[in-house]
Short mmCIF file of C-alpha atoms in Angstrom, two decimals:
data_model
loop_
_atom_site.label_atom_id
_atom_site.label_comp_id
_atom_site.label_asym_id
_atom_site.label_seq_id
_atom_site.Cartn_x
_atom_site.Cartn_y
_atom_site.Cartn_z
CA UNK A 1 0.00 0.00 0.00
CA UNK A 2 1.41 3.11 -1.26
CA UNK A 3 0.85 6.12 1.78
CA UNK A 4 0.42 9.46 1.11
CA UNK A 5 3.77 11.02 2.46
CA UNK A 6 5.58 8.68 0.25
CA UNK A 7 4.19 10.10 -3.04
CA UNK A 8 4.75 13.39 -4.61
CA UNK A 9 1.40 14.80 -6.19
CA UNK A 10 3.47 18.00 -8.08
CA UNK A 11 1.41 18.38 -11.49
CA UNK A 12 -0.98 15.45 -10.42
CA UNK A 13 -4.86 15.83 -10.21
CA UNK A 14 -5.80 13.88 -7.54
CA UNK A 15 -9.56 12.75 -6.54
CA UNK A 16 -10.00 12.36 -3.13
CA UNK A 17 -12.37 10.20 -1.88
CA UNK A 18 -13.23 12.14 1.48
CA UNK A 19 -16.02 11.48 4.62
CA UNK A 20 -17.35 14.61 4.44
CA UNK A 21 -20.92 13.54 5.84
CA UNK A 22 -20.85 16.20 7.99
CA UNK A 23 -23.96 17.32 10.51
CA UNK A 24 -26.55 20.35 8.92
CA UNK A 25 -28.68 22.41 10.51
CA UNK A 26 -32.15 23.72 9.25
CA UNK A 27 -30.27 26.51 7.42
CA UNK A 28 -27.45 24.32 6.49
CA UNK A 29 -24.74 25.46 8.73
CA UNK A 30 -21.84 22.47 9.53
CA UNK A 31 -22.65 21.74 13.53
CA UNK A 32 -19.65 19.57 13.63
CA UNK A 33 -16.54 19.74 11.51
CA UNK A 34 -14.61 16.91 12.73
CA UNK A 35 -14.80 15.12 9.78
CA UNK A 36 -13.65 18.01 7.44
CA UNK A 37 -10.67 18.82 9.92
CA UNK A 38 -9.66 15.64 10.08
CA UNK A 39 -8.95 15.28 5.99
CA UNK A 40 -6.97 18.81 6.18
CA UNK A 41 -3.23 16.87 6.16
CA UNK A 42 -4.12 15.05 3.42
CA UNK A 43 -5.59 17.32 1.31
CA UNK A 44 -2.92 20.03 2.10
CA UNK A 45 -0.34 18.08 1.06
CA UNK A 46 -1.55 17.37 -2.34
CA UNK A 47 -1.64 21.28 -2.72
CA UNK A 48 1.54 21.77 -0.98
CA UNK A 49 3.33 19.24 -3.56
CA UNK A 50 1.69 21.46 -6.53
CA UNK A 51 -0.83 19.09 -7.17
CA UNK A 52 -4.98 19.80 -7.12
CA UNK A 53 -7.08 18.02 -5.12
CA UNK A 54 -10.82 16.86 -6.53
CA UNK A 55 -12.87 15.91 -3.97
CA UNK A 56 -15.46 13.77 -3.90
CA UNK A 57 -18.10 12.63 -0.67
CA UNK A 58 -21.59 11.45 0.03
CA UNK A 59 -23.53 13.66 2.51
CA UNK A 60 -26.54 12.17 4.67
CA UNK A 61 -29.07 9.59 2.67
CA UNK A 62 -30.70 11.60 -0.56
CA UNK A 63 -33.24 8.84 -1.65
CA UNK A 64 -34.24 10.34 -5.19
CA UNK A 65 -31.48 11.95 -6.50
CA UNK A 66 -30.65 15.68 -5.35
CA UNK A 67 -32.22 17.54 -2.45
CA UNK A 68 -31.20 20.93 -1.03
CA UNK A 69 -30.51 19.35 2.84
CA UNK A 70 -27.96 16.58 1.31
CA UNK A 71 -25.90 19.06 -0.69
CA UNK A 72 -22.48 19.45 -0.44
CA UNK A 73 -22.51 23.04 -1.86
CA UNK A 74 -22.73 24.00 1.93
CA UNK A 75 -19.33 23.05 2.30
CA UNK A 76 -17.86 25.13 -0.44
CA UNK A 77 -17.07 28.35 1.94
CA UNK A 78 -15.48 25.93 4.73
CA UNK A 79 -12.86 24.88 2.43
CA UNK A 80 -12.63 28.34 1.40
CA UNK A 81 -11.98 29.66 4.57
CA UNK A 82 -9.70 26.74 5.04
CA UNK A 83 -7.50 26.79 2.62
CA UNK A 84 -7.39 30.04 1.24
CA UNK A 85 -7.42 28.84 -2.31
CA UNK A 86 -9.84 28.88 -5.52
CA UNK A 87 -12.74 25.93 -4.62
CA UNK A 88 -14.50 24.82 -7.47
CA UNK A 89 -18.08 23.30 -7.19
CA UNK A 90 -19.64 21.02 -9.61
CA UNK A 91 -23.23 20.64 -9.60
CA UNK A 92 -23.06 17.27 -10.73
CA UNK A 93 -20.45 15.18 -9.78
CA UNK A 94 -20.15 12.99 -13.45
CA UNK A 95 -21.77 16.07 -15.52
CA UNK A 96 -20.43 18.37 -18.07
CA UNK A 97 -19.45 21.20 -15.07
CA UNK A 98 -17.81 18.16 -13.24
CA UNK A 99 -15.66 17.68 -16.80
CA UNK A 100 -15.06 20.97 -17.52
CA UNK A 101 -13.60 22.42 -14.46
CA UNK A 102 -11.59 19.12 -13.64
CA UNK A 103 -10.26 20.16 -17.50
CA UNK A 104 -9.34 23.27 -16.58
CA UNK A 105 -8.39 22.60 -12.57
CA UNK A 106 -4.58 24.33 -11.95
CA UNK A 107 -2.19 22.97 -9.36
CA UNK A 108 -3.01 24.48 -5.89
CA UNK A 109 -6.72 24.61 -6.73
CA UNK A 110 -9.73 22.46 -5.17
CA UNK A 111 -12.95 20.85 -7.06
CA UNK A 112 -15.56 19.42 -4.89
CA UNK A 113 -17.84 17.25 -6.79
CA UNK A 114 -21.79 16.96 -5.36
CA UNK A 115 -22.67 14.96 -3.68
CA UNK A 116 -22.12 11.16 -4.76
CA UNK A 117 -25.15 9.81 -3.64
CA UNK A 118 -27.42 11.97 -6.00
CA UNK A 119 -26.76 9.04 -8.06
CA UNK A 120 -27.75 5.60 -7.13
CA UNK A 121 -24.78 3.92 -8.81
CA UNK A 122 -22.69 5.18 -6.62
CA UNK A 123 -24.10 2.89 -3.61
CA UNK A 124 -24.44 0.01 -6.50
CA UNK A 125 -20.71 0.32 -6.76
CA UNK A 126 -20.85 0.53 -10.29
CA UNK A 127 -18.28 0.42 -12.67
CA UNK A 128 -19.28 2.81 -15.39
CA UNK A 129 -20.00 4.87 -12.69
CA UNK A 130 -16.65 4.66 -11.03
CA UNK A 131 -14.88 5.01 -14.94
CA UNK A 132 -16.16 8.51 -15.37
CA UNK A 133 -15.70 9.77 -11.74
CA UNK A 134 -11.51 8.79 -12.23
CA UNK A 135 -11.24 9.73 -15.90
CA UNK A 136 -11.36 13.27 -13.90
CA UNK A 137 -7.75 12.77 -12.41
CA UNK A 138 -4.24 11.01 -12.39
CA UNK A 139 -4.47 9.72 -9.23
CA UNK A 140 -6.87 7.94 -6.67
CA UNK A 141 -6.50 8.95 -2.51
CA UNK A 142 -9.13 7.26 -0.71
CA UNK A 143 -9.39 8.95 3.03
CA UNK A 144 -12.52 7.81 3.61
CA UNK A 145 -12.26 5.43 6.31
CA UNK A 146 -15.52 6.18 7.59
CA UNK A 147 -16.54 3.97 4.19
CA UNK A 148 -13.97 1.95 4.17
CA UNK A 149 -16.53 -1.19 4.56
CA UNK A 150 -18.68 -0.55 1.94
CA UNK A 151 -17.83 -1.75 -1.75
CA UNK A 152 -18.92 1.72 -3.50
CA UNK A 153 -18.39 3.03 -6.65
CA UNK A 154 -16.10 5.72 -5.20
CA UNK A 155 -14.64 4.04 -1.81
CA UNK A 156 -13.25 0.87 -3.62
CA UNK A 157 -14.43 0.19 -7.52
CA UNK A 158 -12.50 3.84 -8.24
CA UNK A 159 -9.30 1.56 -7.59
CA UNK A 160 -9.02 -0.65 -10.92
CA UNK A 161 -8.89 2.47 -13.22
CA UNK A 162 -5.87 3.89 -11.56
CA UNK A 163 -1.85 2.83 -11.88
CA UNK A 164 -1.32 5.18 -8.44
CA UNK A 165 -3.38 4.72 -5.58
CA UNK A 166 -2.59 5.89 -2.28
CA UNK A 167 -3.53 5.82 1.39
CA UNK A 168 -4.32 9.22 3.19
CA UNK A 169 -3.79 10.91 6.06
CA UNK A 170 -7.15 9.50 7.66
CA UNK A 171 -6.86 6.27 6.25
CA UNK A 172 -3.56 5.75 7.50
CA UNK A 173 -4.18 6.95 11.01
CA UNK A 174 -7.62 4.88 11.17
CA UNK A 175 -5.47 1.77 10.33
CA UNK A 176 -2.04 2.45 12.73
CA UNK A 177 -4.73 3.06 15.81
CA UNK A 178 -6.86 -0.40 15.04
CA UNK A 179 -3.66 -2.23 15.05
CA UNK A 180 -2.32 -0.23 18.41
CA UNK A 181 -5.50 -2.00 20.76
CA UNK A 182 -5.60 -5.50 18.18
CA UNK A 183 -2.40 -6.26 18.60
CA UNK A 184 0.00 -6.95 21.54
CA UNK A 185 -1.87 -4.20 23.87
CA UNK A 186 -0.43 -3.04 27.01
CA UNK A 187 -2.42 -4.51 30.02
CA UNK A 188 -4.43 -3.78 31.92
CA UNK A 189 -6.53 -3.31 28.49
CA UNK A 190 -10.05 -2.43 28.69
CA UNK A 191 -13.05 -2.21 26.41
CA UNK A 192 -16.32 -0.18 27.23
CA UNK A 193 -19.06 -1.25 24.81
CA UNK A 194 -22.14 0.97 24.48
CA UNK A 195 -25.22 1.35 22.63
CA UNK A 196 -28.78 0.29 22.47
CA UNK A 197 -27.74 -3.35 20.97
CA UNK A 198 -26.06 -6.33 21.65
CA UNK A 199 -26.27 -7.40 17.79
CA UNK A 200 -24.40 -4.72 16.57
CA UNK A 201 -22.10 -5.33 18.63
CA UNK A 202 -21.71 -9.19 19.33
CA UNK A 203 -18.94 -10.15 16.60
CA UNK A 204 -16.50 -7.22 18.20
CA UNK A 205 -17.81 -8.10 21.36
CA UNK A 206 -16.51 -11.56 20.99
CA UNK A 207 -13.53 -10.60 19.46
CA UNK A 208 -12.49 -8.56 22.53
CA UNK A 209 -13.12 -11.46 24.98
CA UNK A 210 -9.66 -13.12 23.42
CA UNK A 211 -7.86 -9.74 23.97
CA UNK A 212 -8.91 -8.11 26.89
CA UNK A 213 -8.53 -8.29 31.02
CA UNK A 214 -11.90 -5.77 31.29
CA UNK A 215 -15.33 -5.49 29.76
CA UNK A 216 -17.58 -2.90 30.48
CA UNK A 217 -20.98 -3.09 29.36
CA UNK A 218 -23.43 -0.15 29.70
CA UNK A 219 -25.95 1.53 27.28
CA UNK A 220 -29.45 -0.15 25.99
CA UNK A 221 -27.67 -3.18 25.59
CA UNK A 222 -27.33 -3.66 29.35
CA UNK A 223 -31.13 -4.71 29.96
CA UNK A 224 -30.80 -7.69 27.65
CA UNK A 225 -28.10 -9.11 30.08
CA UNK A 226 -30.45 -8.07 32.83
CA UNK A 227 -33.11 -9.99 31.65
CA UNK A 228 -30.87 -13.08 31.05
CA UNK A 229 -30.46 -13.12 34.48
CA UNK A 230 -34.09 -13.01 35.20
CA UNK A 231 -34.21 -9.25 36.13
CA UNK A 232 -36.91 -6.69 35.86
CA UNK A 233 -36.29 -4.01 33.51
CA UNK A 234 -39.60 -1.88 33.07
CA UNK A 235 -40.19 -0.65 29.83
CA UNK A 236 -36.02 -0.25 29.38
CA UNK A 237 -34.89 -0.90 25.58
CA UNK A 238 -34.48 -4.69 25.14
CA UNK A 239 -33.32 -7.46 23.13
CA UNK A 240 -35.61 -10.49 24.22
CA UNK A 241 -34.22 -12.58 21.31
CA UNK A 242 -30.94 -12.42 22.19
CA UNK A 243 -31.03 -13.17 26.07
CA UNK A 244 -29.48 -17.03 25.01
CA UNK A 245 -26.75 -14.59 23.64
CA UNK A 246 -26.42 -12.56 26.56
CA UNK A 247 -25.71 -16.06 28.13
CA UNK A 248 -23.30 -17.36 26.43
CA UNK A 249 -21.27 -13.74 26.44
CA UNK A 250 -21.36 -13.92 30.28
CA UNK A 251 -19.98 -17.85 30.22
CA UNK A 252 -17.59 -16.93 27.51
CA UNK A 253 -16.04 -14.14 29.49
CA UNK A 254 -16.02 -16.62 32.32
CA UNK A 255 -14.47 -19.15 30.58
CA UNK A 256 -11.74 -16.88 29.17
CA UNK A 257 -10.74 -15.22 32.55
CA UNK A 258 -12.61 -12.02 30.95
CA UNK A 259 -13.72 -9.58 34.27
CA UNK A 260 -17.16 -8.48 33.34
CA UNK A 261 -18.64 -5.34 34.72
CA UNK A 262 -22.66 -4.40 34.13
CA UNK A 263 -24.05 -0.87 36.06
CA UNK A 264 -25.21 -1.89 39.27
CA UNK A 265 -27.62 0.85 39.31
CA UNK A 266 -29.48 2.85 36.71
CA UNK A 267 -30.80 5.92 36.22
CA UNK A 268 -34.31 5.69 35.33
CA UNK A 269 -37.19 8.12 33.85
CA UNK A 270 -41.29 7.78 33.53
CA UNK A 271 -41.19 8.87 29.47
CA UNK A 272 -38.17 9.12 27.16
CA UNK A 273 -37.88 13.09 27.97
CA UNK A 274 -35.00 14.93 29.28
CA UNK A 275 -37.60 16.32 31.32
CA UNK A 276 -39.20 13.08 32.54
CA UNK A 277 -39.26 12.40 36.50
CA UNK A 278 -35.93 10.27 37.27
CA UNK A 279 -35.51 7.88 40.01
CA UNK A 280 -32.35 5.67 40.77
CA UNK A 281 -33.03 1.52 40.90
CA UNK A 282 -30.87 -1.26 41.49
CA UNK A 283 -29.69 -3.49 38.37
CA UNK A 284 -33.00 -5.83 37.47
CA UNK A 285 -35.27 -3.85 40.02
CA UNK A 286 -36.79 -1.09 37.33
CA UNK A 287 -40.33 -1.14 38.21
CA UNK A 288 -43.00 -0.97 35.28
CA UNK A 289 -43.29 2.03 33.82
CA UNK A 290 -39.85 3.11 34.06
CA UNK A 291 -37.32 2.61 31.54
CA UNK A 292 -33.49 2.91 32.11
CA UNK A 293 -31.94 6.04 30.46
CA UNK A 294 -28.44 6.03 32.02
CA UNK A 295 -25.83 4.54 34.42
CA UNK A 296 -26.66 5.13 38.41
CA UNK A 297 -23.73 6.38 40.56
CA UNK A 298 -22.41 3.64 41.89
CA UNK A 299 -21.72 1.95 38.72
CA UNK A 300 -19.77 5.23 37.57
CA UNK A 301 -17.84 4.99 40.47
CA UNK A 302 -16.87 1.18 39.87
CA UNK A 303 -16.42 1.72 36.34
CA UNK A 304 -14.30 4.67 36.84
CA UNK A 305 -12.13 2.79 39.03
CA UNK A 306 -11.42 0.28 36.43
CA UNK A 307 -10.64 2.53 33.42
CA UNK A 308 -8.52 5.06 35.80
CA UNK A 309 -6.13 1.45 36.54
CA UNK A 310 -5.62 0.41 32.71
CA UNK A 311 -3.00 1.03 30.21
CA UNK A 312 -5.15 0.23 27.37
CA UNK A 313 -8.56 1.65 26.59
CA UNK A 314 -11.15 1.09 23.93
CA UNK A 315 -14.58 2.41 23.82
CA UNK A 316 -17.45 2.04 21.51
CA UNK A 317 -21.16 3.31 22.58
CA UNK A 318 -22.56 5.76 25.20
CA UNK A 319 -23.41 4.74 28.91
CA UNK A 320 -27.14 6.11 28.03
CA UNK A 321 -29.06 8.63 26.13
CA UNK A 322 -26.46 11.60 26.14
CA UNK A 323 -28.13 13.37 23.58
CA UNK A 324 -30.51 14.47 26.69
CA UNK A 325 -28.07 16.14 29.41
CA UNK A 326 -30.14 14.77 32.08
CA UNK A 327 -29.11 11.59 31.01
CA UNK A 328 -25.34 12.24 29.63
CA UNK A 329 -23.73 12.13 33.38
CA UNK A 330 -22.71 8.34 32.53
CA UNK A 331 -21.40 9.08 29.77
CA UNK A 332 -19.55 12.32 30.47
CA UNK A 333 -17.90 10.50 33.59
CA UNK A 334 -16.50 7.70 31.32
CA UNK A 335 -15.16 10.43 29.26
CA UNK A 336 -13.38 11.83 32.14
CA UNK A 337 -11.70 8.84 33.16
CA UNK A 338 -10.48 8.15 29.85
CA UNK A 339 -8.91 11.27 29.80
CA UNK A 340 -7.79 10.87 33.36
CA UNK A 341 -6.04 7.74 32.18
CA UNK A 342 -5.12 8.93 29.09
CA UNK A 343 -2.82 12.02 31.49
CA UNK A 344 -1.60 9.18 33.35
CA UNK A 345 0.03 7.38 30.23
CA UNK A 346 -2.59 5.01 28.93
CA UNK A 347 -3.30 4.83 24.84
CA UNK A 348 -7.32 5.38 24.59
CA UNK A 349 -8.98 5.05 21.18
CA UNK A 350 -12.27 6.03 20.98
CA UNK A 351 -14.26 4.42 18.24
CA UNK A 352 -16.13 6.50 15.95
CA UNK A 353 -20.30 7.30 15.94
CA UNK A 354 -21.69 8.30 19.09
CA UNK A 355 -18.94 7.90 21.52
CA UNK A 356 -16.46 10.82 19.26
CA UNK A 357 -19.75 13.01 19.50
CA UNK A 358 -19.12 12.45 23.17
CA UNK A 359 -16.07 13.08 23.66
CA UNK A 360 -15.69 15.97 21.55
CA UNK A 361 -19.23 17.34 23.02
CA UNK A 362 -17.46 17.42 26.53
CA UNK A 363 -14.24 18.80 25.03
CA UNK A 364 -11.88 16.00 25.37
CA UNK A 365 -10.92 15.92 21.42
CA UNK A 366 -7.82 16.25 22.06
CA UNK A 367 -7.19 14.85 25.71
CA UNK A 368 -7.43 11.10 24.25
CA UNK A 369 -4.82 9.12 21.94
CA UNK A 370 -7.08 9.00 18.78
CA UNK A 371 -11.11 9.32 18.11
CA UNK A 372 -11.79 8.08 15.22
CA UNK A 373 -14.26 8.91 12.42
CA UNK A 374 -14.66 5.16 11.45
CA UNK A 375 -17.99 4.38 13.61
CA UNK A 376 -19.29 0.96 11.56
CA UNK A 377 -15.80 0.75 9.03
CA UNK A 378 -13.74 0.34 12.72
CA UNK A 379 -16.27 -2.18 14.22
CA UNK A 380 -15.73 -4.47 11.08
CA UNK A 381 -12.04 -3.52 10.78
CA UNK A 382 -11.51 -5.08 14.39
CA UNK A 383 -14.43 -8.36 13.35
CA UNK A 384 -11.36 -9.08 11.17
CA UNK A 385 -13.46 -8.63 8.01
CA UNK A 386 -12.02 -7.52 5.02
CA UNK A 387 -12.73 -3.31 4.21
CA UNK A 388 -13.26 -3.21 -0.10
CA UNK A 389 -12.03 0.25 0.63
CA UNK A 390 -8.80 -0.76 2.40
CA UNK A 391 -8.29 -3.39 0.17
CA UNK A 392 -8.78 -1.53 -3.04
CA UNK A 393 -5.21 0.23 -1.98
CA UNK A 394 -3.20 -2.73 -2.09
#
């Protein structure tokens, strides 16, 4: 695999596959720019080098071609404002403008193609598809881990119609970090799972129970272990089908010398509301009526202990709903002790989706080894499935 600092882009038009699926609001202003911040160092290298960068995303879910709140026109004055050079926009990302101004694109400049999605080939991962988006440059980056794991037209099928192909930045990072908590981790290692499911997460979930001393388990998914232990949950978010699953995770993690730690207590609330009435019970003692919304205080306190002790730290999924912020206070104390541990020497990698919303919602960004942008590309990275989009590179 060929990586980005490795290749000289001077005179080269390069398209970019980027993750630019970046948060709108109701007028279209970017609420979160992690995603565009993190493909800066790629994308300023190919200018630095004398090269022009073409850029090419998806942005939300259009489902009949193009629609004002999935456009990627509202990222035009970011980059801008970024990079302080000429930023191209084509209205259609295989049209005549899309032609044209790749034509005529000079080195130091930026085209952003619309968005990909506009087009349902691009999900189909067709080839035609794919031929006319790369007869626009000279060289294929794909940075895009966050798509890594889907076989798209752009993320991986790009790949056969170019001799160079190279790794970014992102891609590069995503990759170096998986390895860092799959390989030989420094112990005590632990991995906090979140999340409303256990079946999103029960292939990483296994996976982790051959690599590390602690699991945490909080989140949704919680109350389906709770019930396979014959506890009352109330009207808590549930996975009845999978309790037989919940069993066998618990005697797996037995069986493999695996410490497994569930909240004790839980913070609970009479309607899904920030404003509902809240009431602490006991783990498998939510009456009816009540649903579990968060952590309780004692299992923060026991959980915290165990993160503040490791070396290595992993963590996928919210402790609860932290959207509402009287139910983030699980969350937001995990994110502390990361940090905490983090200070103290430990590598922390915080895996993509919800929990990098949380941590860069409290401010910790920056206070952890890496948060990645992956979300569902990382979870499959670490299943030890193959990514099209990494493999396309090679």
């Amino acid at each position: 695999m060929v990586t980005i600092d490795k290749y000289n882009f001077q005179g080269k038009k390069a398209c970019v596959r980027v993750d630019f699926n970046v948060p709108l609001d109701k007028s279209f202003k970017i609420t979160d720019e992690t995603r565009l911040k993190a493909c800066v160092p790629t994308i300023s290298k190919i200018l630095k080098d004398g090269g022009s960068a073409i850029l090419m995303s998806h942005l939300g879910r259009p489902k009949d071609g193009p629609e004002e709140k999935s456009s990627l026109k509202h990222v035009v004055q970011w980059l801008k404002d970024t990079y302080k050079t000429t930023v191209h926009f084509a209205d259609d990302c295989i049209g005549n403008s899309a032609v044209t101004l790749a034509s005529a694109l000079k080195p130091g400049e930026i085209l952003l193609l619309e968005n990909l999605r506009f087009y349902k080939e691009e999900e189909k991962g067709d080839e035609a598809f794919a031929k006319k988006l790369a007869s626009l440059g000279d060289v294929w980056v794909n940075d895009a881990f966050g798509t890594a794991h889907r076989a798209h037209a752009s993320t991986a099928v790009m790949g056969k119609f170019f001799a160079d192909k190279v790794c970014g930045f992102v891609m590069q990072a995503e990759l170096d970090n998986a390895e860092k908590v799959l390989g030989n981790a420094v112990r005590p290692y632990t991995a906090i799972m979140g999340g409303s499911k256990i079946s999103d997460k029960i292939m990483i979930i296994e996976k982790l129970l051959d690599k590390v001393d602690n699991l945490i388990i909080g989140g949704g998914m919680t109350y389906t272990f709770v019930l396979a232990e014959g506890g009352k949950i109330g009207k808590s978010i549930s996975e009845p089908d999978k309790v037989e699953l919940a069993k066998a995770i618990i005697q797996k993690a037995k069986a493999k010398g695996v410490n497994l730690y569930f909240p004790v207590d839980n913070m609970c609330a009479d309607s899904f509301s920030n404003d509902a009435n809240k009431k602490i019970a006991a783990k498998g003692e939510i009456p009816d009526g009540w649903e579990g919304l968060d952590i309780g205080p004692e299992s923060v306190q026991i959980f915290k202990k165990v993160v503040e002790k490791s070396k290595t730290i992993l963590w996928n999924g919210p402790m609860g709903v932290f959207e509402m912020p009287n139910f983030a206070i699980g969350t937001n104390a995990i994110a502390d002790s990361v940090v905490l541990a983090t200070n103290g020497g430990a590598y922390s990698l915080i895996g993509g989706g919800d929990s990098a919303s949380a941590i860069n919602n409290a401010g910790y960004g920056d206070k952890v080894s890496y948060v990645s942008t992956g979300g569902g590309a990382l979870l499959e990275y670490m299943e030890g499935k193959i990514l099209p989009g990494v493999a396309a590179l090679s």
